[in-house]
Structure formats: structure tokens, C-alpha cells
Amino acid sequence: MRAGALEAWKPRDGEWDRAAATHLYRRAGFGPAPGDVEHALDVGFEAALEALLARDGHDPALLNGVKHLLAAGSIDQLAAWWMSLILAGGAPLRERVTLMWHDHFATSNAKVDDVRLMHRQNALFREHGLGDFRELLHAAAKDPAMLNWLDGNDNKRGHPNENFAREVMELFGLGIGHYTETDIREAARAFTGWGTQGRAFRMREADHDPGPKTIFGRTGDFRGEDAIDLVLAHPGCARHVARRLLEELVAPRPKEAWIDETAGALIELDWRIGATVERILRSRLFFGPEARRARIAGPVELVAITVRALGARVAPRDAAEAAAEMGQSLFRPPSVKGWDGGRTWINAGTWLARHNALADVAAAHRGESDAVEVDLSVALGAAESRDEVAAMVVGNLVPDLDDPAYVNALRAGAESCESVDDALALVTAAVLTSPEYHLL
Amino acid sequence: MITTRRQFLIGGVRVAAAVPLVSLAGGARASARTEGDPVLVVLQLSGGNDALNMVVPHRQDDYYRMRPTLSLARENLHALDDDHGLHPDMAGLGELYAEGHLAVVHGVGYPEPNRSHFRSMEIWHTADPDAPPGDTGWMGRLADQIAVRQPGTMAALHVGGGDLPLAMYGREYFSPTVRDARGFRLRKPGGGFDGLRGRLLDRPPATGDLAFLREAAAGTYRAAERMAAVAGRESAVSYPDLELARRLRLIARLVAGDFGTRVFHVALEGFDTHARQKATHAALLGELSQSLTAFQRDLEASGAADRVITLVFSEFGRRVKENASRGTDHGAGAPVLLVGHAVRGGMHGTAPDLQRLENGDVPPTTDFRSVYAALERDWMRLNSATNAASLELIDA
Amino acid sequence: MNLERILPLGALLLLPVATRGVLHDPPAPIAPERDVATLIPDRAVFYVDAPGMPALLEQGLDHPFLKTLLASPLGQLLQTEMEASPEELLAVGEALLGAPVLPTLASMTRHGAALASGFGPKGVAWVLVLHGDDDLIAEEVLTKIFDQLESQFEAPGAFDEPHASVRGADVWYLGDDVKIARRDALVVASSDEGYLRDVLDLAAEPSAKGLAGRASFDEARETRSDEQLLWGWVDLKRVEAVANWSGSGEKMKELRAMNGQPAVQMLLGPGVAALGTSETATFWIATRGAELELGLAGQGVEPAEVLMPDPSRDAPPAPLPHADDCGSLLVYRDLAGAFAHRVDLFPPEMLPKFSKATTDLALFFGGKDLGEDVLPHVSPWIRVVARHPRFDEGVVPEIPLPAAAALVKVDDPATRGPELTAAFQTLISAINLDRAQKGMSPFVMQLETVDGVFVTRAHYPPPGPEDGVDMIYNFVPAAAMVGDVFVIGTHASVVRDLVGEIASGETRPVEGASEAMWLDGPALARVVEDNFDALVMQNMLDEGHDIEAARQEIGGLLGAVQSLERLDAEILYPDDDSVEVRATLVLHADEDEEAVR
């Protein structure tokens, strides 16, 4: 049943423009690299989308090279490694979805304190993130890092750990309100015996509470896997996943009608995340006004999109640190709720961090940065006069902004510069640090 | 359970993440008037200060009998009243006492003293010995109230390294940490940037997230400019070359420059002297006295001495009898100090009687919450975190 | 008074005065054997000369050290960095000078070359003095240089004539910044007119002493020898005075404060710490074959007497060379003395650290006082041996690292043995407690005997199949008391070997111990080799390189380390108030290449 918001978008003449292409690349990946948008406009919407979906191969040296880092035990290094995959852009949609699951199944190294386990969880999201959600939920629940984090290790017959059961229901599977406290207690009993041995999942039968449990009105000698199947069978689950996908790809606080439609699509597509995401990316909803500039960019996406858009050279370690200073430290979400996002990204300190990092990138054009190398004219174009600079930069960095006063203010600023190069650096700095740029 | 807050570092500033901008939102107008508003500085001595060797009851023979190697000779002390004297290395505070600007409140603590550093400091920070620790502290709750009254300013600030102390956690307001004056600097690529940035922000009002971001940006820039302007000023007084002095100097500059912050926290570490106490403790008390005196003189020179009170406290005192390693072990009640022109100088509370100890310790005779209440209600004119009656410590 | 007689007499007397600036006897040529230091004004605070320079210049690229360096991977790396080979550079120079570069320079510096600096009216001033053996060559070279300058600044003829004459020397002014003078084969360049004149004045007085006349300089020259490529001298006392006065004294203060910092004393030792107090310092570079020697010495030092090495205290034996050796060092750290005299040695703000250390470490020593009960019974001579361990449990860490073991002599082994062993066991227990709180497996302690000696060791249980082999598997801590030597190390295989060696007497006794260390180049190179891939990944992430560029950089690092055969260093005390640190670097000379040639 294809009706309403998820109906396929058929752009009329002129609708597949810079703004639309940029929107696609920024939401479905981490932004376009120089030349991507021009190419997309050349080949048309369908071909561009297909190409984006097909771009799914990381450089093996980078992907596999991580094994040399794990023994050293530095989570900062692992974060830098993940950032290097994001910046390289070898598999944009896959990394986007990996970051989404990292936030959804939020697990922090602050407690887990084990780089190998965090990597293993990250690899799980990368491999199965676009696959069948049912398999993903089962695997994520048994992931040793997750069990460590939620004290799922401490789950014994007679002392069931409700923490784990609660988060499986509330955060991962259903969302608030679809379960009762009894459901949680009973599910906790079902999960008894689950634990880890060293770095592997281990089921201890002796610790398992074998009797009958009643969950969501169904009774049986449920084990942990059964409890998860019950969560998946609950009508709220597909909606919860659908809501998550819409929050990530479309807008915060998605409408109920959209959620209904997307949940239906998810089930129709056999719980395959990749196919559902594709359905969303093709939709009128995705390219409609409600999705454009709908949310405040988070730190990792802000850093990655900016670095890629400008063709800048930054060490992945510095990029990951910049995002951490802005409030998003990969592998260290503040709590099991993940990063709340939206306006909570912004306070005095984080805005200062955003400002300083982005101003640094623009200043690198004049060689004034220690961490960044960039030639803005390569990415933004070679302007012939200072007058052209403002329109050029705006058209590239905030293409769907329709605000003549904004451009005029920038033009006036460009006039006061001594050279085209200076104007380019100044205008870029002003645009990057302006609130308009931080709306994704 | 996992903490629900994360802290991270930006240059010299640490700010908690995921925080609504209470302090910066609420109207585009500039910060509310803050000159003349009272300021509270809390100076924490970490480790358990041996206050018996700070405020010495030199008339009591038991002092000398129970501390054969650690006791201080009467003639070296700086006289406070007839029965007490200050440690020889605290000349500066001795002067302040003589001028009537130093108050000593004896025997401060809480019932059923806890000798764990962690737990006892937690009690002092949350002002709640009975309930399990919440995640807010008494200073943070003051900051919440200030932030509502004065949107657009930084209500409270933690000066120094390390994590934000529990005392400063508020329900809404999260205090930045500034290590030194160079934190909070704004990067400006090239000339003309300030003007252009200002023009981009100053445009017809927007709605929703865009308006929120504009407000946040404007507030941040204001705070950064003011911090830079204020922190860079010269001090009229020369401070000793000590870490505590440097931190207090930053606070003095911020106060003198009307930065707007009204609650400060700063700490001096190293007081857990279980062994070989004499030289170490003398050095620490010397640092405390010199730094605090310079701070007070600086405030006097800039005309701000009337509106700043400094509270000096530690998580517990130490045992009266010295131990076998020529040090002392964890104790219970101990005096706190208050410094400021508005303070009712002199001795308060019940002076320790070494003939009447409990378990070998000076028993707490004044509840610390009544000191807090005095500072919260009588001085800061805000609501207190506790129901305790306030001690008469402030000269209204 | 006969005016007619007085006037001519007066005129005669006044004649030298009147003609002084106008007509002066040309000064005598400078004696070839004159010490170039006598031509430097004695107000200089910094001086460098190159005693072995002429020999180096004669041999050019055939100089043994240079030859070995350029042939080594390190040399290849340097050359690729430079973008031009030494031969090419020499060819360019030759084109410029119209004569082969090296012999020309050799001639111009035959009788001495020195660079000095000091304080002048405009701040820091420098002066360069070259005393050659051939007037004509000196003249030619200057002419060529001036020609270049004339064409560069488009001022033809600007330097054809000297701009002034001072004490018989021709002087040219290159703007405000540089003045050049030449008399015979003496060439002087300086940024300061006063210094230039002083040099020329000194040159004109055959018996003048210049800087060589200063006692502090002359005494310091004992560290200078003719084979050194470079020898330098700094008057720290004077530099400090000026730095303080001009407000930039921070660095100097830090230097002077080194002696009073427990961290410096404990880590770098009393000798190095004392260097910070020197009145003057000298440094030098010398080569011998494929060896490079670097030296640094301080004169007029005020060391912390109590902490200085005492050769009469017992030093632990030195193990015989072992195939897996990475290096070894012997240091003198009188911790007992530091504790006992801490109030005198260190500033007040350092004292809390001692209290804390005592409190913390009392735990390991069963409540005994570290400063009074433990340290005085341990000899301050500590030997540390670094060796590649044998991972013979079959568990090889993914990042293998060398192991280290420390040896110290104790008095009364019957008491110390159990005491120190118990401390080791308590340490392991404390580590285990910490690991238990974090949900990690503990170290398992075992007792074994090696040659009749009890060795306590702790190992981490082997990893599971999915677990990977973490860094922690580099650590199998062990400790033992063998005879009167206490051995404690990070890996049991090394401790066992050392115990065996000491018990069987396969060691070298040590007399007249001095602080020294050595490092084995190939052993270090092995560490880089073993971890090559990890270093490449790290380089990619930290520098933003792609894999090729990262491999090149790490390859360069490996080559550089492989060029090193051995590094030796020693701290010496030539007399009561001087300290010397000498380091010798031996390059890896490829014997196969030699044979082929």
C-alpha cells in the first residue's frame, strides 16, 4: 500500500536541485564531497540515489587495520578509526545507520572499559545495521559490551536484573508506555542466566529461572530469546523502530501518520532496515518541506559534513576530538538513552567549541590552522571577484537558504577584504559559524 | 548506575553536555544588573584539615600532652582571643581577624560523623546527611535560583582543575569549570569577522530552532568577550606565586569586572596528613593564608570587599591525639572560617574542650547546615537548601 | 721657560695623538698559531668553535662518520628530506665561489673559526671570526660574495670599495644588520659594530687575551679537544642576570629550580639536576670513525651533596651480555637521603608529596616507615636491565614490548628478603583488588625455585579464544632475593635468567661505579619491526595520511632506528664542582658493503 508520505518522489523540472541533492547526501550519509552535487545533478535523481545506495565498500586496509589497534586499548584511537571511516566516505549510508544504532543501543566505554568489546559492538552495527532488525535486536541484546553496560551479567534466578529488561523494552524495542512493571519483572526472569565469560556471551543454565512467565498477556516458560521475540511481535515495536528511522532521516517529533506508514512498510519489507530506509529516501516526505533544515546538527555529523564538503585534510584523531569537545564523544554516550540531540546539543560551552572548530577550518585556508589543511577554492569554486564570493559560498554550504539579507550581509563583508582569497576565508568562516549552517 | 551527565573539556573550560540553556535563553536583552549583588566564594580544603593546629587552643594543657611533636608553641601563634591563636604561618589571616573581617565558627560538623573522605565530602556538598545522595548540591541549587533571576549571566563557576564538584550540580544550571584565565577564548579568523558575525546574528527575528541557535550564539559571544575583558585586567595587589593565589586572583578580577557570576568554588588539596604532618601542614596553611589575604586586599582595593564572603571548610577535622607516624588521623568536628567585610568577625559556636572529647575527637557542636543557611538566606538572600536556622554570622 | 724648545717638544708629543685616527701604523699580521678565542671580546656569553673543522673539510664526504651516515638508512632518509644530494649542493657552492667549496673553506678556517654572541646596545649581538691561511683566497671569497649581493640587491659597485678602515682592516656595512671586515686572512662578520671593533682591536694586539683571558672560560676549556667538530661554551650566570633583568627569566628560573625538584632528582639523578645550577656550561660534538660523541658539562655547579653518588656504596653486579639485551643502566638514587633531608633540599610546596608517598607506601611495607625503616637498608645504586622476554607460556601479546628488571643490593638479606618479597606480594594483591573491582581477572601468584632461589611471580590467566592477546600479557611480574641482591622485573623469564646468572656468578663485579647506560640499536629496531602495522595505523589516524604515506613514514622511522648500532651514555664528575654527561652514538657500519668495495 503506497499512499501518503512515503509515496515516491518524482521531481519536476528544477526540483532536483543543489538543495535537494545536498539534503540527500547530508542525511543519508555524511555530506557531499567536492563535485558530488554537480555529478548528482548531471545524472538525475534516480541515478544519483542508486549510486549512493551502491556506494558500500570501505577501504579494506582501513577497515581491517583496526585489529592492530585493539591491543593497545585506547578508546580515543578507536573513535579516531571510526571517524576515519566516516570521513573517507566509502560507505556513507552504512556509517550513518551505524551511528544511529550506536545512539539507539547506546553503550558507553566509560563503564565497559574494553576497547575490543566496543569495537565488536560497532562491527555488529556495521554488519547487521541495514539487515533484518529482528536479528539485530537479538544480537545486540546478547552483545557482551551491552550486557556489561546494563549489568545483564548480574542476572540470576532469585535476583533478576530489571535494568536490562527495562531498557530492552523501553529504549530498544517498544518505547515508553507499552508495557507494565509486571511485564518488566517477568521479562527479567526470562533473561536470567544470561551473562558473559571473558569477552564472550555465556548462558548459565543453573542461573536461569525456568518457570512460567507472563509477558504481554502471554504465558510460557519463556527464555531470553523468547522474551525478545515477544517484544518484536508487539505492535509497538515496529512503530518504535519506524519512529527512530524517521527521527534520524526526516525530522524530530515525526507525525503519527508517518510513523504508521513507515511501520507498515517495515513489516511489509520483512523488517529489513536497508529497504525501509530506501523507501524513506525515495519519498515525498523526505524531500518535502518538513524534512528540510528540520533539526540541529549533532557534532559528529557537523564535523564530518564540513570536512568533506570543503575537501579539507584533517587527521581523524583531531576530527573525533573536535566532535567530543562539542559534546559527542564516540563510544561514550552520556547514558543508555544515548544523546538526546536537538537543542540539548547547545549550551555556552558547546557553542563556543563549535565556533572555534569551524572558524579554525576556515582559517586553514590562509594557513592559520595547526590541524587542518584546506584550499577553499577547490571545493567552493574559484571566484573571479569578491562580489561573487558570497553567493558562491552560500550556494554551496547552505543551498536551501532563501534569505537575501543574509547574502547581502556577507557581500558587504567580502567587499571590505583586500583580496578574493581573504574574502573567501572570511565569508566561509562567517557562514560556518552562523546558526543557519547548523540546521540540517 | 551510570552517571547521567558527561563532562568534556574545551580549552580551559569544562561544561556539562546535554543542558538546556537556562542561563542564556530568555530574552535578547543584556544581562540583568549584577553590580552590588552579594558573591559567595567557597574554598574547600580537601583531605581533612587538622584545624586543631590551625586555630590552636593553646591554653589547654591536653593539647600539648596529646601532641608531643606536633603541638605549636604559644609564643609563635598569632593571637585571636585569649584562648586561641592562629598557626605561625597564617600571619595574614591574623591581621584580618584583628580588623574584624574573619569569623571562626567552632566545632562544625553533622551528627554521626562519617570518616570516609568520599562520604563526608558528599554530605557537605549535598547538605543532606540523612538521605542517599541526590545528584544536586547546595551551591548548584543556589545557582539555579540565580540563573532564573539573572538570565544571560554565568551564575556559578568552578575555578580550578578536575571534575565539577557535586556541590555545584544544580537541577537546571550546570556550572562551567575554568582552569585559568585563558579558557573561554573565542577564535577570530581575520579582520572584519566580528562585524560580519554580528550583522549575521542581528537580523529580523526567526522562529523555532533558528531563533534558539541565534540566542545561544549571541549569549556565548557576550560571555566570551566579557571573560576576556575582565580576566585580562591588572590586579592592584601582588599575589604570591602559588596555585591557590592564581585561582583567587581570577575570581577577584571577575568580581571586580562585574562578570556577573555570584557563586565560586575553589579547592586546595593535600590536607590528608597521616604521617609527618608538621612541615606539610605548615606549607599548606601558609599557602591558604597568603592567598586568601592577597585576595581580600585585592577586593578592598577594587571596592568589592563589601560584597564578597569566603567560606573555608574541610570535610572533617582530625583526631586530637597524634599518631605514631607524627601525623593525625580522620576526626570529626572542626572550625570553619568566614572572611569578608560583611562578616561578623570573632569567635562563634562552642570552642573545643579537650577534656570532653567523643571517641577522641572534637564533637560537632554546630550543624554545618546552619552555616549554609546563614550564607544562603542572610547573605545571598535566596532560598536555603535546608530548613536549619541560620547562625548570626552576617552583619546586615 | 724657553717657548721655542717647548713647542716642538710638545708637537712631537702630540703627534701620535693628533694622527691617531688618521694615520696609524698598520698592525702586525696575526700569528698563525694565535688562539682564535683570544680574538673574541671577553664580554661574550656564548662561544662556539670547530677545532676539527679543517680536517673534516679536507676529507669532505670521505670523512668516516659522514660516509657511514650517508650510507645508512637514516642518511638516505635525511637526503630524501633535503631534496638535493651533498654532491649537488657542493657543485652549487663551487659555481658560486668559482673554486671548490671544501678546500676554500678549509683554507679560510685553517687557523681557527669561532662564532660568539653577547649583549650589545641593540640586544643580542653575534660575531663570526675566520682566521685563514691565505690572504688572496679570503679576498677572493669576499669579492665573490659581494658580487652576488650586488646583483641581488641591484646595487652594482656598492661593495667595490670598503666603507671604512678600522685598525688596518677593510670594513663593509651591509645595511644596518651585518658588518664585514677583512685584514689579511682574517675575516670578521658581526651584527654589532662594537663587537667588530673589539675583535679588530684584539687582533691588533698580539698579546691580548680576549675571552681566553676569562678564568671561567679558560677552566671550561678542559673539555675541549682538537678532534672535536664543534665545541661551545655558555656563561649561564651572565645570561641569567640579563634574562632576569629583561623580564624573560622564566626558562632560566626553571633551569635553576631543577635541582630542588624531587621529580628531577629522582628521575634524572643528582648529576643532571646539578647541571641546572652551573655557572658556565660547555657542549661538544666529536667523531671517531663511525662513532659520534656528544658532551655536555657544567662548571661551578652546586649539587645537592647529600644525594651525589657515593662510590663506596655497593653496586649490584652487571650481567654478562645476553642475546636478547635491549640495554641497561646504572643509576644512583639516594631515596633515603632525599627523605631524610627533604626539608633542606626541596621547597615547601613539594613536601606534601613526601607525606603522601609515605602514607601510601606504608601499606606495602606493613606499616613500616619508608624513609626510616626501609630505604636506608637499600643501596642507592640501582641497575635496570632491559631485555626482550621469552613468551614461553605460549601467549604472545599482539603488541610485544621489552621487559625490564631492577637489581639492588641490600644489607642484611635475611631481613630484607622477606620484607621486600612481602611488599611485592602486597603490590600484586593490591593490583588484584583493583582488577576485581573492575570485574577483571586477577594475577595468579606462584612460587618457583631457580638454582635454589625462591622466585615469586604473578601471571595473568591465558585469554579465551575470542579475547585477543592484550598488552597486559607483556607483564609477568616477578621478584627474588638472590644472595644480597634483590631482583624485581616486569617479566619472569628475565628475572629467572638474572637470578640464574647472579647465583652462578656469571656476572661482572662492579668497582668504582658511575652512572651510565647503554642501548642496543638492533634490539630497539626489533620493537619497531614487531609493531610495524600498529604504528602504521596509528600514523594514519594521528596524521591523516593514507596507508602508503603512513608506511613510508614508519619505514623511515624503522630505518633510522636500524642505523643505530649502540648508544652509550655516562655521567662523570671530573672534580668537585663540575658535572659531565657524555653520550656516544655508534652507527651501524654495513660490513658487507665494505667487503664488496
PDB file of C-alpha atoms in Angstrom, chain A residues 149 163 294 296 324-325 327 329 332 334 343-344 346-353 355-356 359-360 363 366 368 403 405-406 409-410 412-413 426 429-430 433-436 438-439, chain B residues 1-6 8-11 15-19 21 24 184-187 189-193 196-197 199-201 203 208-210 212-214 216-217 220-221 224:
ATOM      1  CA  TRP A 149      26.867  -1.968  30.455  1.00  0.00           C
ATOM      2  CA  ASN A 163      17.572  -2.866  34.452  1.00  0.00           C
ATOM      3  CA  ALA A 294      14.481  20.280  10.337  1.00  0.00           C
ATOM      4  CA  ILE A 296      20.073  20.932  14.786  1.00  0.00           C
ATOM      5  CA  ALA A 324      33.968  15.262  21.573  1.00  0.00           C
ATOM      6  CA  GLU A 325      34.569  18.838  22.600  1.00  0.00           C
ATOM      7  CA  GLY A 327      29.543  17.149  23.246  1.00  0.00           C
ATOM      8  CA  SER A 329      32.306  11.557  22.189  1.00  0.00           C
ATOM      9  CA  ARG A 332      30.959   7.347  25.231  1.00  0.00           C
ATOM     10  CA  PRO A 334      26.193  10.084  28.331  1.00  0.00           C
ATOM     11  CA  ARG A 343      18.549  21.715  21.437  1.00  0.00           C
ATOM     12  CA  THR A 344      20.390  19.756  24.088  1.00  0.00           C
ATOM     13  CA  ILE A 346      23.720  23.584  22.526  1.00  0.00           C
ATOM     14  CA  ASN A 347      24.948  25.460  25.571  1.00  0.00           C
ATOM     15  CA  ALA A 348      27.553  28.131  26.183  1.00  0.00           C
ATOM     16  CA  GLY A 349      30.452  25.725  26.130  1.00  0.00           C
ATOM     17  CA  THR A 350      29.378  23.647  23.143  1.00  0.00           C
ATOM     18  CA  TRP A 351      28.551  26.658  21.013  1.00  0.00           C
ATOM     19  CA  LEU A 352      31.996  28.018  21.770  1.00  0.00           C
ATOM     20  CA  ALA A 353      33.502  24.682  20.759  1.00  0.00           C
ATOM     21  CA  HIS A 355      32.529  28.222  16.770  1.00  0.00           C
ATOM     22  CA  ASN A 356      36.206  27.676  17.425  1.00  0.00           C
ATOM     23  CA  ALA A 359      36.469  29.054  12.466  1.00  0.00           C
ATOM     24  CA  ASP A 360      39.674  27.037  12.544  1.00  0.00           C
ATOM     25  CA  ALA A 363      41.235  29.959   8.830  1.00  0.00           C
ATOM     26  CA  ARG A 366      45.150  31.023   4.910  1.00  0.00           C
ATOM     27  CA  GLU A 368      46.459  29.599  10.057  1.00  0.00           C
ATOM     28  CA  ASP A 403      17.414  34.864   2.618  1.00  0.00           C
ATOM     29  CA  ALA A 405      19.547  39.808   3.715  1.00  0.00           C
ATOM     30  CA  TYR A 406      21.919  37.036   4.761  1.00  0.00           C
ATOM     31  CA  ALA A 409      25.451  40.999   4.774  1.00  0.00           C
ATOM     32  CA  LEU A 410      28.069  38.544   3.552  1.00  0.00           C
ATOM     33  CA  ALA A 412      29.275  43.649   2.354  1.00  0.00           C
ATOM     34  CA  GLY A 413      31.755  41.737   4.473  1.00  0.00           C
ATOM     35  CA  LEU A 426      36.088  35.430   5.815  1.00  0.00           C
ATOM     36  CA  ALA A 429      34.102  31.453   8.433  1.00  0.00           C
ATOM     37  CA  ALA A 430      31.036  33.622   8.839  1.00  0.00           C
ATOM     38  CA  THR A 433      29.718  29.791  12.443  1.00  0.00           C
ATOM     39  CA  SER A 434      26.269  31.187  11.672  1.00  0.00           C
ATOM     40  CA  PRO A 435      23.231  29.430  13.166  1.00  0.00           C
ATOM     41  CA  GLU A 436      21.856  28.859   9.670  1.00  0.00           C
ATOM     42  CA  HIS A 438      23.853  24.285  11.955  1.00  0.00           C
ATOM     43  CA  LEU A 439      20.395  23.295  10.806  1.00  0.00           C
TER      44      LEU A 439
ATOM     45  CA  MET B   1      24.035   3.302  37.889  1.00  0.00           C
ATOM     46  CA  ILE B   2      25.809   5.271  35.287  1.00  0.00           C
ATOM     47  CA  THR B   3      26.054   8.980  35.790  1.00  0.00           C
ATOM     48  CA  THR B   4      23.629  10.834  33.606  1.00  0.00           C
ATOM     49  CA  ARG B   5      25.940  13.647  32.882  1.00  0.00           C
ATOM     50  CA  ARG B   6      29.114  13.808  30.907  1.00  0.00           C
ATOM     51  CA  PHE B   8      34.217  17.307  28.493  1.00  0.00           C
ATOM     52  CA  LEU B   9      36.959  19.753  28.017  1.00  0.00           C
ATOM     53  CA  ILE B  10      37.196  22.735  25.744  1.00  0.00           C
ATOM     54  CA  GLY B  11      40.414  24.634  26.016  1.00  0.00           C
ATOM     55  CA  VAL B  15      30.954  22.204  30.574  1.00  0.00           C
ATOM     56  CA  ALA B  16      28.380  19.506  31.060  1.00  0.00           C
ATOM     57  CA  ALA B  17      26.671  18.308  27.924  1.00  0.00           C
ATOM     58  CA  ALA B  18      23.006  17.994  27.162  1.00  0.00           C
ATOM     59  CA  VAL B  19      21.830  21.034  29.038  1.00  0.00           C
ATOM     60  CA  LEU B  21      20.314  26.946  28.070  1.00  0.00           C
ATOM     61  CA  LEU B  24      21.499  32.099  28.207  1.00  0.00           C
ATOM     62  CA  PHE B 184      36.783  30.654  27.101  1.00  0.00           C
ATOM     63  CA  ARG B 185      38.691  32.379  24.374  1.00  0.00           C
ATOM     64  CA  LEU B 186      36.904  32.978  21.078  1.00  0.00           C
ATOM     65  CA  ARG B 187      38.720  32.300  17.833  1.00  0.00           C
ATOM     66  CA  PRO B 189      39.774  34.370  11.876  1.00  0.00           C
ATOM     67  CA  GLY B 190      40.871  37.613  10.400  1.00  0.00           C
ATOM     68  CA  GLY B 191      39.760  41.199  10.495  1.00  0.00           C
ATOM     69  CA  GLY B 192      36.191  42.135   9.842  1.00  0.00           C
ATOM     70  CA  PHE B 193      34.959  38.885  11.316  1.00  0.00           C
ATOM     71  CA  LEU B 196      30.196  40.363   9.957  1.00  0.00           C
ATOM     72  CA  ARG B 197      29.307  37.847  12.627  1.00  0.00           C
ATOM     73  CA  ARG B 199      25.465  41.511  11.384  1.00  0.00           C
ATOM     74  CA  LEU B 200      24.505  37.938  10.578  1.00  0.00           C
ATOM     75  CA  LEU B 201      23.031  37.455  14.026  1.00  0.00           C
ATOM     76  CA  ARG B 203      18.524  40.157  11.655  1.00  0.00           C
ATOM     77  CA  GLY B 208      11.915  27.740  16.279  1.00  0.00           C
ATOM     78  CA  ASP B 209      15.351  26.232  16.281  1.00  0.00           C
ATOM     79  CA  LEU B 210      16.906  29.075  14.326  1.00  0.00           C
ATOM     80  CA  PHE B 212      17.140  29.305  19.668  1.00  0.00           C
ATOM     81  CA  LEU B 213      20.524  28.989  17.955  1.00  0.00           C
ATOM     82  CA  ARG B 214      20.804  32.732  17.426  1.00  0.00           C
ATOM     83  CA  ALA B 216      22.699  30.733  22.086  1.00  0.00           C
ATOM     84  CA  ALA B 217      25.330  32.160  19.797  1.00  0.00           C
ATOM     85  CA  THR B 220      28.106  32.754  24.118  1.00  0.00           C
ATOM     86  CA  TYR B 221      29.836  35.591  22.345  1.00  0.00           C
ATOM     87  CA  ALA B 224      33.436  35.137  25.947  1.00  0.00           C
TER      88      ALA B 224
END
